[in-house]
Amino acid sequence: MEAFDLLVIGGGINGAAIARDAAGRGLKVLLVEKDDLASHTSSASSKLIHGGLRYLEQRAFRLVRESLHEREVLLETAPHIVRPLRFVMPAAPGGRPWWILRVGLFLYGVLAGKSRLPRPGPAGADEIALGAPLKGKPRLATYWDAWVDDSRLTILNAVDAAEHSAEIATRTELLTARREGSEWAAQLSGGRNVRAAMIVNAAGPWVAQVLGRRLGSASESGVRLVRGIHVAVPRLYEGDHAYILQNRDGRVVFALPYGALTLVGTTDSQVAAPEDARVETDEVAYLCAAVNAYFVRQAAPQDVRWSYAGVRALYDDGAASAKDVTRDYHLELDEGGGPKLLSVFGGKLTTARALAEEALDKLGVKQPRWTAGAPLPGGDLSPEFDEWLAGIAAWLPAATSARLRTAYGTRLTRMLNNAASAADLGRDFGGGLSEAELRYLAAEEFARTAEDVLWRRSKLGLVLDGQEQRAVADFMASARAA
Ligand SMILES: Cc1cc2nc3c(=O)[nH]c(=O)nc-3n(C[C@H](O)[C@H](O)[C@H](O)COP(=O)(O)OP(=O)(O)OC[C@H]3O[C@@H](n4cnc5c(N)ncnc54)[C@H](O)[C@@H]3O)c2cc1C
């Protein structure tokens, strides 16, 4: 039976980041994901790399400081999939007093320390333009955070793990694992059995179920499952900035630029099971009402072009309401008198790299940390790379070139593989999605189905029509069969 140093359960951001870090420190790692990488919470987020301005109200200063530090790390190591995003915060009648907002923003700037992003402050010269899409003439403050392609962040962590010799097994479920002497004996779907010296349970919303039903252990920690949904509607405003809106119930709602759409989120509803990740009509109405209170252009549920739901597995700190439960993560180590088991509760995309470091410390891994300065695959952008890209502008359309650069960064050279014309990329499936890109995704990024390509490795599901999507599905099926 094959033996590993570490078996990671779950191919969301936390499992992928832990697998990457551990593999880079020389451990023999197997990551199992029952579906596709990032197919659950890690593709259903607000897509922000942020300190979390509102967590200051919960006095979560450690989390905010760590997140702001990680924001800098990600801007540096993954500049293709992470970009600065300016936020506009209007004052709201009946909302938090203006001086509190100013103090909060000041503190946010202080906690960020030395940052590559501008400090928070009043809107300045473009106040009129930023206020124009809004009803009335509210006072405005602005600050900067960052935007990320959440599923690609997860997948690139897994790609890097694999490049450091980890095995990434998608569509592979951990069925059961039991301690046998100094090792875990694990049964996987597909009839495979493996042994592992340590297990990390990074099953996200399934963390407690995996502990109880698969690993036969009663967790000491409780988990609160909190669903958040997003809707995308035709643009509520022009520009590439975002708005953070104070809602009447004390929550904040984001309006985020998303191509030709505005992405609006999120909600906080406590749910009973991980499978409750669905979009409810009352939640859609809630988000529409939240933006309609601010914007001149209005959004109705029938305007929604795309929606999605994700379930957070939050560490239960006993808070009364879902919105007040801590967003900080909690790592629980169970040594059980034998091989170790570490379970991950909560966490954010933003802090996954730091969480992985802490997880490996807790597991007693002694090899030095390495990820803080290491680019994620494709993240080593350079002027030379952009020159090369400019050099193929004669045959690669500008829109496709821009999409590919922000998705793959310097890995584009591998994907294009010395192509000298559009014809060299093979068939175009629509939206600039070529046969060469599909082959690359299957070979290098663990893509197996059309869904994997259209919704997680790209968002071309928003662009391709039904017939084009079926053609992608056929191509992926024939690639699997080959
Ligand atoms: C609405 C919403 C908005 C958010 N916005 C932000 C944001 O803007 N910025 C930010 O930093 N964070 C944000 N977050 C938080 C962030 O998305 C999550 O913390 C993160 O994605 C959790 O990742 P995970 O790896 O723990 O879980 P998941 O991504 O859910 O991954 C767990 C994986 O484990 C797999 N699994 C489960 N059981 C098994 C098994 N038995 N065998 C094999 N695999 C198994 C599942 O299939 C799943 O893919 C948001 C979360 C939500 C819900």
XYZ file of C-alpha atoms and ligand atoms in Angstrom:
535
model
C 0.000 0.000 0.000
C 1.404 3.388 -0.963
C 2.555 5.509 1.991
C 2.537 9.319 2.283
C 3.847 11.735 4.878
C 0.669 13.803 4.654
C -2.841 13.143 3.374
C -4.841 16.348 2.812
C -8.627 16.016 2.609
C -10.177 18.820 0.533
C -9.108 20.743 -2.553
C -10.422 24.146 -1.543
C -8.022 27.011 -0.848
C -7.012 25.728 2.582
C -6.236 22.169 1.481
C -4.433 23.376 -1.637
C -2.321 25.909 0.296
C -1.358 23.322 2.918
C -0.466 20.751 0.235
C 1.658 23.335 -1.581
C 3.534 24.403 1.532
C 4.102 20.830 2.760
C 5.255 19.552 -0.638
C 7.689 22.457 -0.938
C 9.172 21.460 2.418
C 9.898 17.995 1.061
C 6.936 16.019 2.443
C 5.351 13.330 0.301
C 1.812 14.676 -0.024
C -1.464 13.325 -1.369
C -4.410 15.716 -1.687
C -7.836 14.178 -2.255
C -10.793 16.228 -3.473
C -14.161 14.519 -3.922
C -15.243 16.881 -6.722
C -13.129 19.409 -8.639
C -10.614 21.789 -7.068
C -12.393 24.905 -5.736
C -15.790 23.485 -6.589
C -17.388 24.614 -3.323
C -16.737 27.600 -1.024
C -13.460 28.553 -2.692
C -15.202 29.546 -5.921
C -18.210 31.166 -4.227
C -16.609 34.051 -2.368
C -16.718 37.844 -2.782
C -13.298 37.426 -4.455
C -11.565 39.955 -2.219
C -8.096 39.877 -0.776
C -8.811 42.154 2.095
C -8.157 42.949 5.707
C -11.888 43.037 6.325
C -12.762 46.570 7.363
C -15.880 45.425 9.157
C -13.951 42.930 11.321
C -12.589 45.958 13.165
C -16.047 46.249 14.739
C -15.574 42.728 16.100
C -12.178 43.871 17.431
C -10.576 41.094 15.341
C -7.321 43.080 15.149
C -5.096 39.992 14.791
C -7.126 38.782 11.817
C -7.197 42.211 10.160
C -3.451 42.763 10.609
C -2.573 39.283 9.312
C -4.983 39.668 6.362
C -3.525 43.044 5.412
C -0.050 41.534 5.519
C -1.196 38.644 3.322
C -2.725 41.163 0.920
C 0.775 42.510 0.294
C 2.200 38.999 -0.123
C -0.445 38.093 -2.716
C -0.090 41.344 -4.642
C 3.592 40.476 -4.928
C 3.433 36.731 -5.604
C 0.265 36.460 -7.709
C 0.001 39.766 -9.597
C -1.698 38.077 -12.564
C -4.777 36.943 -10.599
C -4.745 39.602 -7.846
C -5.193 43.314 -8.553
C -5.689 46.421 -6.413
C -9.307 47.492 -6.033
C -10.450 50.874 -4.812
C -13.485 50.969 -2.519
C -15.857 53.899 -2.125
C -17.765 54.129 1.137
C -20.746 56.499 1.206
C -22.038 57.874 4.500
C -25.554 56.625 5.200
C -28.383 58.280 7.102
C -28.990 56.092 10.168
C -25.686 54.272 9.511
C -22.431 54.461 11.425
C -21.494 58.062 12.333
C -19.044 59.669 9.885
C -16.348 60.083 12.539
C -16.503 56.337 13.323
C -15.986 55.519 9.639
C -12.996 57.863 9.524
C -11.483 56.357 12.678
C -12.052 52.844 11.284
C -10.325 53.719 8.035
C -7.455 55.393 9.861
C -6.957 52.247 11.949
C -7.165 50.106 8.783
C -4.343 52.173 7.296
C -2.264 51.836 10.478
C -2.775 48.064 10.680
C -1.723 47.741 7.029
C 1.681 49.204 7.924
C 3.918 49.747 4.936
C 1.723 48.985 1.943
C 2.010 49.285 -1.830
C -1.592 50.537 -1.851
C -2.595 54.159 -1.168
C -3.748 55.039 2.358
C -7.489 55.362 3.076
C -8.902 58.881 3.063
C -11.485 61.276 1.692
C -12.504 60.763 -1.942
C -10.537 63.778 -3.213
C -10.620 65.165 -6.738
C -12.894 62.506 -8.222
C -15.536 62.718 -5.461
C -18.145 64.057 -7.892
C -17.572 61.256 -10.410
C -17.599 58.567 -7.697
C -20.793 59.982 -6.198
C -22.622 60.418 -9.525
C -24.128 56.876 -9.689
C -25.484 57.304 -6.145
C -28.752 58.828 -4.975
C -28.403 62.154 -3.164
C -24.956 63.535 -2.502
C -23.550 61.395 0.330
C -20.128 62.094 1.829
C -17.604 59.615 0.508
C -14.451 58.042 1.872
C -12.211 55.681 -0.079
C -9.716 52.942 0.669
C -7.916 50.190 -1.235
C -8.004 46.415 -0.997
C -7.539 43.797 -3.720
C -9.560 41.558 -6.004
C -8.703 37.908 -6.714
C -9.852 35.166 -9.033
C -10.743 32.851 -6.119
C -10.919 29.523 -7.952
C -7.729 30.202 -9.884
C -5.928 31.079 -6.641
C -6.925 27.651 -5.349
C -5.974 25.832 -8.549
C -2.588 27.568 -8.798
C -1.799 26.471 -5.243
C -2.597 22.903 -6.300
C -0.514 23.242 -9.483
C 2.446 24.455 -7.413
C 1.940 21.604 -4.948
C 2.081 19.155 -7.859
C 5.205 20.842 -9.212
C 6.746 20.156 -5.797
C 5.841 16.457 -6.236
C 2.484 16.342 -4.432
C -0.146 14.086 -5.934
C -3.415 15.939 -6.572
C -6.289 13.457 -6.846
C -9.517 15.150 -7.891
C -12.822 13.257 -8.006
C -11.412 11.160 -5.179
C -13.252 10.990 -1.885
C -11.832 10.060 1.485
C -14.246 7.333 2.580
C -12.739 6.374 5.942
C -9.433 6.471 7.750
C -8.399 4.699 10.951
C -5.286 4.879 13.103
C -3.170 1.747 12.795
C -0.035 1.985 14.890
C 1.991 5.000 13.874
C 0.048 5.583 10.620
C -3.378 6.268 9.217
C -4.888 3.640 6.941
C -7.207 5.427 4.523
C -9.784 4.136 2.071
C -10.431 6.291 -0.962
C -13.163 6.138 -3.562
C -12.222 4.107 -6.619
C -10.946 1.275 -4.421
C -7.574 2.837 -3.601
C -6.078 2.370 -0.130
C -3.179 4.455 1.184
C -1.251 4.985 4.399
C -0.272 8.383 5.792
C 1.785 9.549 8.752
C -0.487 12.611 9.207
C -3.890 13.807 8.011
C -5.140 17.358 7.467
C -8.910 17.661 7.377
C -9.526 20.742 5.204
C -13.006 19.674 4.105
C -14.455 23.180 4.555
C -18.203 22.934 5.229
C -17.782 19.140 5.600
C -15.067 19.444 8.289
C -17.247 18.203 11.154
C -18.875 15.459 9.050
C -15.486 14.184 7.937
C -14.294 14.163 11.545
C -17.318 12.337 12.876
C -18.319 10.045 10.041
C -15.059 9.397 8.181
C -12.360 9.641 10.823
C -14.359 8.348 13.769
C -13.361 11.241 15.980
C -15.595 13.525 18.021
C -14.363 17.093 17.475
C -14.026 19.356 20.451
C -14.987 22.344 18.329
C -18.353 23.239 16.930
C -18.909 24.574 13.456
C -21.486 27.106 12.264
C -22.461 26.785 8.607
C -23.283 30.223 7.219
C -24.433 30.654 3.618
C -23.609 33.725 1.560
C -24.949 34.410 -1.901
C -23.929 36.792 -4.706
C -25.857 38.080 -7.695
C -24.492 39.679 -10.863
C -26.654 42.300 -12.551
C -26.061 44.658 -15.511
C -23.682 47.426 -14.453
C -25.049 49.700 -11.732
C -22.198 52.149 -12.399
C -19.271 52.650 -14.750
C -15.680 52.387 -13.595
C -13.395 49.767 -12.092
C -13.902 50.691 -8.444
C -16.180 49.058 -5.867
C -18.689 50.361 -3.340
C -19.090 49.216 0.261
C -22.638 49.957 1.367
C -24.005 50.052 4.902
C -27.279 48.197 4.956
C -30.136 49.089 7.295
C -29.659 45.876 9.329
C -26.097 46.885 10.245
C -24.462 44.550 7.687
C -22.374 45.766 4.758
C -22.990 44.809 1.129
C -20.420 45.099 -1.671
C -21.049 46.247 -5.245
C -18.041 45.015 -7.239
C -17.008 45.568 -10.867
C -17.260 42.327 -12.868
C -16.747 42.962 -16.573
C -20.067 44.089 -18.047
C -21.757 43.229 -14.739
C -21.859 44.434 -11.152
C -21.408 41.670 -8.599
C -23.436 42.210 -5.426
C -22.935 40.328 -2.163
C -23.244 38.943 0.278
C -25.734 37.510 2.757
C -25.323 35.640 6.048
C -27.880 32.871 6.670
C -27.234 30.047 9.052
C -27.880 26.677 7.352
C -28.026 23.074 8.509
C -25.884 21.257 5.918
C -23.046 21.900 3.422
C -25.461 20.907 0.646
C -27.615 23.974 1.465
C -25.422 26.111 -0.828
C -28.293 27.372 -2.969
C -29.615 30.791 -3.914
C -32.970 31.591 -2.283
C -35.327 34.150 -3.814
C -35.628 36.172 -0.584
C -31.835 36.532 -0.505
C -31.812 37.819 -4.089
C -34.519 40.333 -3.142
C -32.458 41.376 -0.093
C -29.378 42.132 -2.206
C -31.407 44.013 -4.830
C -32.996 46.138 -2.079
C -29.569 46.813 -0.558
C -28.148 48.288 -3.789
C -31.406 49.975 -4.779
C -31.229 52.047 -1.584
C -28.001 53.629 -2.919
C -27.821 53.540 -6.714
C -29.752 55.605 -9.214
C -29.809 52.611 -11.581
C -31.991 49.958 -10.033
C -31.682 46.169 -9.975
C -34.619 43.758 -9.892
C -34.459 39.968 -9.366
C -35.314 39.423 -13.048
C -32.163 41.409 -14.008
C -29.908 38.831 -12.360
C -27.576 37.317 -14.976
C -25.637 34.997 -12.680
C -25.829 33.992 -9.039
C -24.019 31.626 -6.736
C -24.018 30.507 -3.127
C -21.268 29.334 -0.808
C -21.240 27.990 2.721
C -18.668 29.148 5.245
C -17.652 26.703 7.957
C -17.068 29.123 10.788
C -15.553 28.196 14.093
C -18.406 28.478 16.586
C -17.435 31.141 19.099
C -20.937 31.314 20.562
C -21.941 34.573 18.808
C -25.690 35.182 18.727
C -26.058 36.043 15.033
C -24.447 34.583 11.905
C -22.906 37.918 10.867
C -21.110 38.226 14.232
C -19.444 34.787 14.275
C -15.672 35.191 14.088
C -14.149 34.963 10.608
C -10.818 34.011 12.175
C -9.623 30.467 11.639
C -9.095 27.772 14.206
C -6.752 24.803 13.856
C -7.462 21.786 16.009
C -4.720 19.217 16.539
C -5.682 15.691 17.628
C -2.689 13.502 18.437
C -4.910 10.693 19.753
C -1.839 8.915 21.102
C -0.766 8.113 17.546
C -0.539 9.668 14.089
C -1.610 13.297 13.995
C -4.842 14.764 12.667
C -5.247 18.490 12.118
C -8.649 20.003 11.316
C -9.160 23.436 9.770
C -12.169 25.490 10.866
C -12.999 28.724 9.050
C -10.345 30.744 7.275
C -10.349 33.084 4.316
C -8.863 33.031 0.849
C -6.782 35.954 2.010
C -5.148 34.129 4.914
C -4.791 30.621 3.462
C -1.021 30.894 2.941
C -0.438 32.003 6.540
C -2.886 29.371 7.779
C -0.868 26.718 5.935
C 2.326 27.841 7.664
C 0.655 27.664 11.050
C -0.848 24.257 10.227
C 2.581 22.809 9.411
C 4.044 24.325 12.586
C 1.279 22.629 14.590
C 2.034 19.332 12.898
C 5.650 19.720 13.990
C 7.100 20.064 10.466
C 10.575 21.483 10.992
C 11.712 22.407 7.476
C 11.794 26.202 6.981
C 8.869 28.260 5.689
C 9.214 29.206 2.020
C 5.971 30.475 0.482
C 6.014 34.180 1.498
C 8.320 35.203 -1.332
C 7.584 32.476 -3.877
C 5.463 33.433 -6.898
C 2.463 31.260 -7.627
C 2.663 29.626 -11.086
C 2.646 32.359 -13.728
C 3.087 35.110 -11.129
C 6.634 36.037 -12.161
C 5.443 38.790 -14.513
C 8.157 40.964 -16.008
C 8.630 43.677 -18.650
C 10.232 41.000 -20.883
C 7.083 38.883 -20.662
C 4.901 41.849 -21.634
C 7.223 42.586 -24.539
C 6.827 38.999 -25.720
C 3.046 39.340 -25.426
C 3.119 42.595 -27.393
C 5.125 40.741 -30.027
C 2.260 38.332 -30.736
C -0.417 41.051 -30.765
C -0.540 40.807 -34.568
C -2.413 37.495 -34.380
C -3.678 37.162 -30.779
C -6.731 39.436 -30.347
C -6.306 42.070 -27.607
C -9.283 40.865 -25.547
C -8.024 37.254 -25.573
C -4.491 38.358 -24.782
C -5.723 40.385 -21.785
C -7.855 37.503 -20.490
C -5.024 34.988 -20.867
C -2.493 37.278 -19.186
C -4.702 37.783 -16.117
C -5.487 34.066 -15.886
C -2.149 32.399 -16.658
C 0.530 35.082 -16.374
C 3.874 33.821 -17.643
C 2.505 30.262 -18.004
C 1.012 31.558 -21.224
C 4.315 30.814 -22.942
C 3.797 27.125 -22.110
C 0.184 27.175 -23.231
C 0.901 28.844 -26.550
C 3.879 26.548 -27.055
C 5.600 28.562 -29.810
C 2.352 29.114 -31.732
C 2.851 31.650 -34.511
C -0.732 32.140 -35.616
C -4.302 31.754 -34.370
C -4.551 28.604 -36.506
C -1.739 27.019 -34.454
C -4.025 27.156 -31.390
C -6.556 24.852 -33.042
C -10.295 25.257 -32.919
C -11.828 28.369 -31.283
C -14.731 27.325 -29.047
C -15.905 30.935 -28.539
C -14.711 33.774 -26.317
C -11.136 33.110 -27.433
C -11.153 29.652 -25.784
C -8.914 27.555 -28.018
C -8.094 23.907 -28.282
C -4.587 24.770 -27.037
C -6.060 26.289 -23.863
C -8.268 23.238 -23.246
C -5.310 20.896 -23.729
C -3.229 22.984 -21.332
C -5.989 22.977 -18.695
C -6.376 19.210 -18.943
C -2.628 18.556 -18.838
C -1.484 21.154 -16.285
C -4.485 22.249 -14.227
C -6.402 19.009 -13.558
C -9.426 20.022 -15.677
C -11.657 17.089 -16.637
C -15.048 18.531 -17.630
C -16.551 21.552 -19.360
C -17.691 22.869 -15.956
C -14.112 22.702 -14.654
C -13.013 24.882 -17.562
C -15.974 27.245 -17.903
C -16.647 28.033 -14.234
C -13.462 27.445 -12.253
C -10.400 27.803 -14.501
C -12.165 30.629 -16.336
C -15.557 32.314 -16.187
C -16.259 31.707 -19.870
C -19.510 30.067 -18.779
C -20.805 33.648 -18.732
C -19.763 34.162 -22.353
C -20.256 30.919 -24.331
C -23.764 29.972 -25.512
C -25.303 26.542 -24.971
C -24.032 25.069 -28.227
C -20.496 26.322 -27.622
C -20.549 24.899 -24.085
C -21.655 21.510 -25.435
C -18.745 21.567 -27.872
C -16.352 22.156 -24.959
C -17.983 19.253 -23.087
C -17.509 16.950 -26.090
C -13.880 17.986 -26.450
C -13.151 17.377 -22.757
C -14.878 13.969 -22.910
C -12.758 12.929 -25.878
C -9.613 14.225 -24.137
C -10.490 12.078 -21.081
C -11.063 9.034 -23.238
C -7.782 9.489 -25.130
C -20.215 34.172 0.577
C -18.751 34.109 0.924
C -17.923 35.177 0.651
C -16.574 35.113 0.973
N -15.761 36.135 0.608
C -14.441 36.084 0.884
C -13.589 37.113 0.429
O -14.005 38.034 -0.257
N -12.269 37.029 0.747
C -11.777 35.981 1.482
O -10.587 36.000 1.772
N -12.555 34.963 1.896
C -13.882 34.991 1.597
N -14.699 33.965 1.969
C -14.131 32.850 2.723
C -13.468 31.824 1.810
O -14.172 31.679 0.610
C -13.437 30.488 2.537
O -12.869 30.646 3.806
C -12.598 29.454 1.810
O -12.976 29.348 0.465
C -12.748 28.121 2.501
O -11.930 27.204 1.847
P -11.863 25.706 2.322
O -10.729 25.097 1.617
O -11.840 25.641 3.816
O -13.294 25.079 1.907
P -13.841 24.617 0.475
O -13.461 25.543 -0.595
O -15.299 24.344 0.610
O -13.076 23.263 0.215
C -13.332 22.078 0.949
C -13.281 20.930 -0.037
O -13.278 19.697 0.671
C -13.877 18.751 -0.184
N -14.279 17.573 0.597
C -15.208 17.513 1.574
N -15.304 16.264 2.055
C -14.403 15.504 1.367
C -14.037 14.127 1.414
N -14.596 13.245 2.260
N -13.075 13.683 0.553
C -12.484 14.539 -0.333
N -12.807 15.853 -0.403
C -13.756 16.327 0.446
C -15.057 19.506 -0.777
O -15.524 18.905 -1.983
C -14.479 20.893 -0.967
O -14.063 21.121 -2.303
C -16.054 33.981 1.635
C -16.892 32.890 1.906
C -18.228 32.937 1.531
C -19.107 31.752 1.772
